């Protein structure tokens, strides 16, 4: 894939972002900061395609190149691009370009749904839509324009100072969300927040699954809460997530179980019961089919990676990539 052409100003901005992130993210993996919902990502090597699960967030890549797959579609996101996940989605990802000399560096900004809803309402009242927006997508990447890029740089600068993290960073984070809402990807976010839209109804169902994944959840109940027939719910759900509701629930449970084993030291039996499985043997079979390793092997591998990177701290949803 050809490297994106950037203006001299954008190149200078990228260099400053990389300098800040090199300090803020000294270790591989995720590094948290003093601003809740914001974390830094660093990868010093390429990685193979593997399943990941992200919460609704904005990911700005400052250096390196990653690729993701959702269903049969692939998407690339690399330096000076940003990725928006308007709903929690499982997909597959790999790091295409990263090295010790030039690591993949990115910042992830969790989307505060209440803040997004307030901003979306204010934006739509002040600037009514002149035409119907394009059909929303659960995930897509876009180039970083000057206004958004400058806001991200100011956020990174503020996060270097505990005082500025407390007093300035929250307002800059709000500005970044505003820039996204008023840009090409704003329609997807507004649709995810609008409960009356099909996309919004599926977004609500996805949030319910993530809040209650450990309980018995059936598709008929989800469809009824969305005000749809089961057939219509299935079709709308797959259009957003590229998978079925049952497979999505299974994927969520497997990711959550992996997190419990890695972070809390639970056994496969303990984790499987905690996430809603009645049969440990069924859990182990489905876990190995999904991750390519047994629960014990995967937990050991993940703990080994975290031990090598003391600053790495997984977020609310699991992502080894």
Coordinates of C-alpha atoms in Angstrom, one line a residue:
X1 CA 0.0 0.0 0.0
X2 CA 1.4 3.4 -0.9
X3 CA 2.3 5.8 1.9
X4 CA -0.1 8.7 2.3
X5 CA 1.1 12.0 1.0
X6 CA 1.3 14.6 3.8
X7 CA 1.9 18.4 3.7
X8 CA 5.0 19.8 5.4
X9 CA 2.7 21.0 8.2
X10 CA 1.2 17.6 8.7
X11 CA 4.7 15.9 8.7
X12 CA 5.9 18.3 11.4
X13 CA 2.7 17.6 13.4
X14 CA 3.2 13.9 13.1
X15 CA 6.9 14.2 14.3
X16 CA 5.7 16.0 17.4
X17 CA 3.0 13.4 18.1
X18 CA 5.6 10.6 17.8
X19 CA 8.0 12.4 20.2
X20 CA 5.2 12.7 22.8
X21 CA 3.9 9.2 22.4
X22 CA 7.4 7.7 22.6
X23 CA 7.6 9.2 26.1
X24 CA 3.9 8.6 27.1
X25 CA 4.0 5.0 25.9
X26 CA 7.5 3.7 26.8
X27 CA 6.4 0.0 26.9
X28 CA 4.7 -2.3 24.5
X29 CA 0.9 -2.8 24.9
X30 CA -1.5 -0.4 26.5
X31 CA -0.4 2.4 28.9
X32 CA -3.1 4.2 30.8
X33 CA -2.9 7.9 31.7
X34 CA -4.4 10.4 34.1
X35 CA -7.4 11.0 31.8
X36 CA -10.0 8.2 32.2
X37 CA -10.9 6.5 29.0
X38 CA -7.7 7.5 27.2
X39 CA -4.8 5.1 26.7
X40 CA -1.7 4.8 24.6
X41 CA -0.8 1.9 22.3
X42 CA 2.7 0.8 21.3
X43 CA 3.9 -2.2 19.3
X44 CA 7.5 -2.8 18.5
X45 CA 7.0 -5.7 16.0
X46 CA 4.6 -6.9 13.4
X47 CA 1.9 -9.3 14.4
X48 CA -0.2 -12.0 12.7
X49 CA -4.0 -11.7 12.2
X50 CA -5.8 -12.4 15.5
X51 CA -9.2 -11.7 17.0
X52 CA -9.7 -8.5 18.9
X53 CA -12.6 -6.7 20.6
X54 CA -12.7 -2.9 21.0
X55 CA -15.1 -0.7 22.9
X56 CA -16.6 2.4 21.2
X57 CA -13.6 4.6 20.7
X58 CA -11.5 6.8 18.4
X59 CA -8.1 5.4 17.6
X60 CA -5.5 7.9 16.1
X61 CA -2.4 6.2 14.6
X62 CA 0.7 8.4 14.8
X63 CA 3.2 6.0 13.4
X64 CA 3.1 2.5 11.9
X65 CA 0.4 0.6 10.0
X66 CA -2.4 -1.7 11.2
X67 CA -5.0 -3.7 9.2
X68 CA -8.3 -5.0 10.3
X69 CA -11.0 -7.4 9.0
X70 CA -14.7 -7.2 9.6
X71 CA -16.4 -10.1 7.9
X72 CA -15.0 -10.3 4.4
X73 CA -14.0 -6.6 4.3
X74 CA -10.5 -5.3 5.3
X75 CA -9.5 -1.8 6.2
X76 CA -6.2 -0.2 6.8
X77 CA -5.3 2.5 9.4
X78 CA -1.9 4.0 9.6
X79 CA 0.0 7.2 10.3
X80 CA -2.2 10.3 10.3
X81 CA -5.4 8.3 10.0
X82 CA -8.0 7.7 12.7
X83 CA -10.4 4.8 13.2
X84 CA -13.9 5.3 14.8
X85 CA -15.8 2.4 16.3
X86 CA -19.2 3.7 17.0
X87 CA -20.4 0.4 18.6
X88 CA -18.4 -2.3 20.4
X89 CA -17.3 -4.7 17.6
X90 CA -15.3 -7.9 17.5
X91 CA -13.0 -8.1 14.4
X92 CA -9.6 -9.4 13.5
X93 CA -6.4 -7.2 13.3
X94 CA -2.7 -7.4 12.6
X95 CA 0.2 -4.9 12.9
X96 CA 1.6 -4.6 9.4
X97 CA 4.4 -2.2 10.0
X98 CA 6.3 -1.8 13.3
X99 CA 9.8 -2.2 14.6
X100 CA 12.0 -1.3 17.5
X101 CA 13.3 1.7 15.6
X102 CA 9.9 2.8 14.4
X103 CA 7.2 1.3 16.6
X104 CA 3.5 1.5 15.9
X105 CA 2.2 4.3 18.1
X106 CA -1.4 5.3 18.6
X107 CA -3.8 6.9 21.1
X108 CA -7.2 5.4 21.9
X109 CA -9.9 7.8 23.2
X110 CA -13.0 6.1 24.6
X111 CA -16.3 7.6 23.4
X112 CA -18.3 8.9 26.3
X113 CA -21.8 8.2 25.1
X114 CA -23.5 10.8 27.2
X115 CA -21.1 13.5 26.0
X116 CA -21.5 12.4 22.4
X117 CA -25.3 12.5 22.7
X118 CA -25.2 16.0 24.1
X119 CA -22.8 17.2 21.4
X120 CA -24.7 15.5 18.6
X121 CA -27.9 17.2 19.7
X122 CA -26.2 20.6 19.9
X123 CA -24.6 20.1 16.5
X124 CA -27.8 19.0 14.8
X125 CA -29.7 21.9 16.3
X126 CA -27.1 24.4 15.2
X127 CA -26.4 22.9 11.8
X128 CA -29.4 20.9 10.5
X129 CA -28.5 18.1 8.0
X130 CA -28.9 19.5 4.5
X131 CA -29.1 15.9 3.1
X132 CA -29.5 12.4 4.4
X133 CA -26.2 11.0 5.6
X134 CA -24.6 8.0 4.1
X135 CA -25.5 4.6 5.6
X136 CA -23.7 4.4 8.9
X137 CA -20.9 1.8 9.5
X138 CA -19.8 0.3 12.7
X139 CA -16.1 0.9 11.9
X140 CA -14.1 2.9 9.3
X141 CA -10.9 4.8 9.0
X142 CA -10.5 8.4 7.7
X143 CA -7.6 10.8 7.1
X144 CA -6.7 13.1 10.0
X145 CA -7.4 16.7 8.9
X146 CA -5.7 19.8 10.3
X147 CA -8.4 20.7 12.9
X148 CA -8.6 17.2 14.4
X149 CA -4.8 16.7 14.1
X150 CA -4.1 19.9 16.0
X151 CA -6.5 18.9 18.7
X152 CA -4.9 15.5 19.1
X153 CA -1.4 17.1 19.3
X154 CA -2.7 19.5 22.0
X155 CA -4.1 16.6 24.0
X156 CA -0.8 14.7 23.9
X157 CA 1.0 17.9 25.0
X158 CA -1.5 18.3 27.9
X159 CA -1.1 14.7 29.0
X160 CA 2.6 15.3 29.7
X161 CA 1.6 17.5 32.6
X162 CA -0.5 16.3 35.6
X163 CA -1.9 19.8 36.1
X164 CA -2.8 20.2 32.4
X165 CA -4.2 16.6 32.3
X166 CA -6.6 17.6 35.1
X167 CA -7.5 21.1 33.9
X168 CA -7.1 21.2 30.1
X169 CA -7.2 17.6 28.7
X170 CA -11.0 17.0 29.4
X171 CA -11.9 20.1 27.3
X172 CA -9.6 19.0 24.5
X173 CA -11.1 15.5 24.5
X174 CA -14.5 17.1 24.1
X175 CA -13.2 19.1 21.2
X176 CA -11.9 15.9 19.5
X177 CA -15.3 14.3 19.9
X178 CA -16.9 17.4 18.4
X179 CA -14.4 17.3 15.4
X180 CA -15.3 13.7 14.8
X181 CA -19.1 14.4 15.0
X182 CA -18.8 17.2 12.5
X183 CA -16.6 15.2 10.1
X184 CA -17.2 12.4 7.7
X185 CA -17.8 9.9 10.5
X186 CA -20.2 12.0 12.5
X187 CA -23.2 10.4 10.8
X188 CA -22.3 6.9 12.1
X189 CA -21.9 8.2 15.7
X190 CA -25.2 10.1 15.6
X191 CA -27.0 7.0 14.2
X192 CA -25.5 4.8 16.9
X193 CA -26.9 7.2 19.5
X194 CA -30.3 7.6 18.0
X195 CA -32.5 4.8 19.4
X196 CA -35.2 5.3 16.8
X197 CA -32.8 4.4 13.9
X198 CA -32.1 0.8 12.9
X199 CA -28.4 1.4 13.6
X200 CA -29.1 3.0 17.0
X201 CA -31.3 0.0 18.0
X202 CA -28.5 -2.4 17.1
X203 CA -26.1 -0.2 19.0
X204 CA -28.3 -0.4 22.1
X205 CA -28.5 -4.2 21.7
X206 CA -24.7 -4.5 21.5
X207 CA -24.3 -2.4 24.7
X208 CA -26.9 -4.7 26.4
X209 CA -24.9 -7.8 25.4
X210 CA -21.7 -6.2 26.8
X211 CA -23.4 -5.3 30.1
X212 CA -25.1 -8.7 30.6
X213 CA -23.0 -11.2 28.6
X214 CA -22.8 -13.5 31.7
X215 CA -26.6 -14.0 31.8
X216 CA -29.0 -15.9 29.5
X217 CA -29.6 -13.7 26.5
X218 CA -31.9 -14.8 23.7
X219 CA -32.3 -13.2 20.3
X220 CA -36.1 -13.0 20.6
X221 CA -35.7 -10.8 23.7
X222 CA -33.2 -8.5 22.0
X223 CA -35.4 -8.2 18.9
X224 CA -38.4 -7.4 21.1
X225 CA -36.5 -4.7 23.0
X226 CA -35.4 -3.2 19.6
X227 CA -39.0 -3.3 18.4
X228 CA -38.2 -5.6 15.5
X229 CA -39.2 -9.0 14.3
X230 CA -36.5 -11.7 14.9
X231 CA -35.8 -11.9 11.1
X232 CA -35.5 -8.1 10.8
X233 CA -33.3 -8.0 13.9
X234 CA -31.0 -10.7 12.5
X235 CA -30.6 -8.8 9.2
X236 CA -29.9 -5.5 10.8
X237 CA -27.5 -7.0 13.4
X238 CA -25.5 -8.7 10.7
X239 CA -25.4 -5.5 8.6
X240 CA -23.7 -3.7 11.4
X241 CA -21.4 -6.4 12.9
X242 CA -21.0 -8.8 10.0
X243 CA -21.9 -11.7 12.3
X244 CA -25.0 -13.2 13.9
X245 CA -26.3 -12.2 17.4
X246 CA -25.4 -15.6 18.8
X247 CA -21.9 -15.6 17.4
X248 CA -21.4 -12.1 18.7
X249 CA -22.4 -13.1 22.2
X250 CA -20.1 -16.1 22.0
X251 CA -17.2 -14.0 20.9
X252 CA -17.8 -11.5 23.7
X253 CA -17.9 -14.2 26.3
X254 CA -14.6 -15.7 25.0
X255 CA -12.8 -12.4 25.1
X256 CA -14.2 -11.6 28.6
X257 CA -13.1 -15.1 29.8
X258 CA -9.6 -14.5 28.4
X259 CA -9.4 -11.2 30.3
X260 CA -10.5 -12.9 33.6
X261 CA -7.8 -15.6 33.2
X262 CA -5.0 -13.1 32.4
X263 CA -5.9 -10.3 34.8
X264 CA -7.6 -12.1 37.7
X265 CA -5.8 -15.5 37.5
X266 CA -9.0 -17.5 37.1
X267 CA -8.9 -21.1 35.8
X268 CA -10.7 -22.1 32.6
X269 CA -13.5 -23.6 34.7
X270 CA -13.8 -20.5 36.8
X271 CA -13.7 -18.1 33.8
X272 CA -16.2 -20.2 31.8
X273 CA -18.7 -20.2 34.6
X274 CA -18.2 -16.5 35.2
X275 CA -19.0 -15.6 31.6
X276 CA -22.1 -17.8 31.3
X277 CA -20.9 -21.2 30.1
X278 CA -22.5 -24.2 31.7
X279 CA -20.0 -26.7 30.3
X280 CA -16.3 -26.2 30.8
X281 CA -15.5 -28.7 28.0
X282 CA -17.6 -26.8 25.5
X283 CA -15.9 -23.6 26.6
X284 CA -12.5 -25.1 26.1
X285 CA -13.4 -26.4 22.6
X286 CA -14.8 -23.1 21.5
X287 CA -11.9 -21.1 23.0
X288 CA -9.3 -23.2 21.2
X289 CA -11.2 -22.9 17.9
X290 CA -11.4 -19.1 18.3
X291 CA -8.0 -18.2 19.6
X292 CA -6.0 -21.1 18.2
X293 CA -4.7 -22.1 21.7
X294 CA -6.2 -23.8 24.7
X295 CA -7.3 -21.5 27.6
X296 CA -4.2 -22.5 29.6
X297 CA -1.8 -21.9 26.7
X298 CA -3.4 -18.6 25.8
X299 CA -3.4 -17.3 29.4
X300 CA 0.3 -18.2 29.7
X301 CA 1.1 -16.5 26.4
X302 CA -0.7 -13.3 27.4
X303 CA 0.9 -13.2 30.9
X304 CA 4.3 -13.6 29.2
X305 CA 3.7 -10.7 26.9
X306 CA 2.5 -8.5 29.8
X307 CA 5.5 -9.5 31.9
X308 CA 7.8 -8.4 29.1
X309 CA 5.9 -5.0 29.0
X310 CA 5.3 -3.8 32.6
X311 CA 3.5 -0.7 31.4
X312 CA 1.0 -2.7 29.3
X313 CA -2.5 -2.7 30.8
X314 CA -5.4 -4.2 28.9
X315 CA -8.5 -2.1 28.6
X316 CA -12.1 -3.0 29.4
X317 CA -12.2 -5.2 26.4
X318 CA -9.5 -7.6 25.4
X319 CA -7.1 -6.7 22.6
X320 CA -3.7 -8.4 22.3
X321 CA -2.9 -6.5 19.2

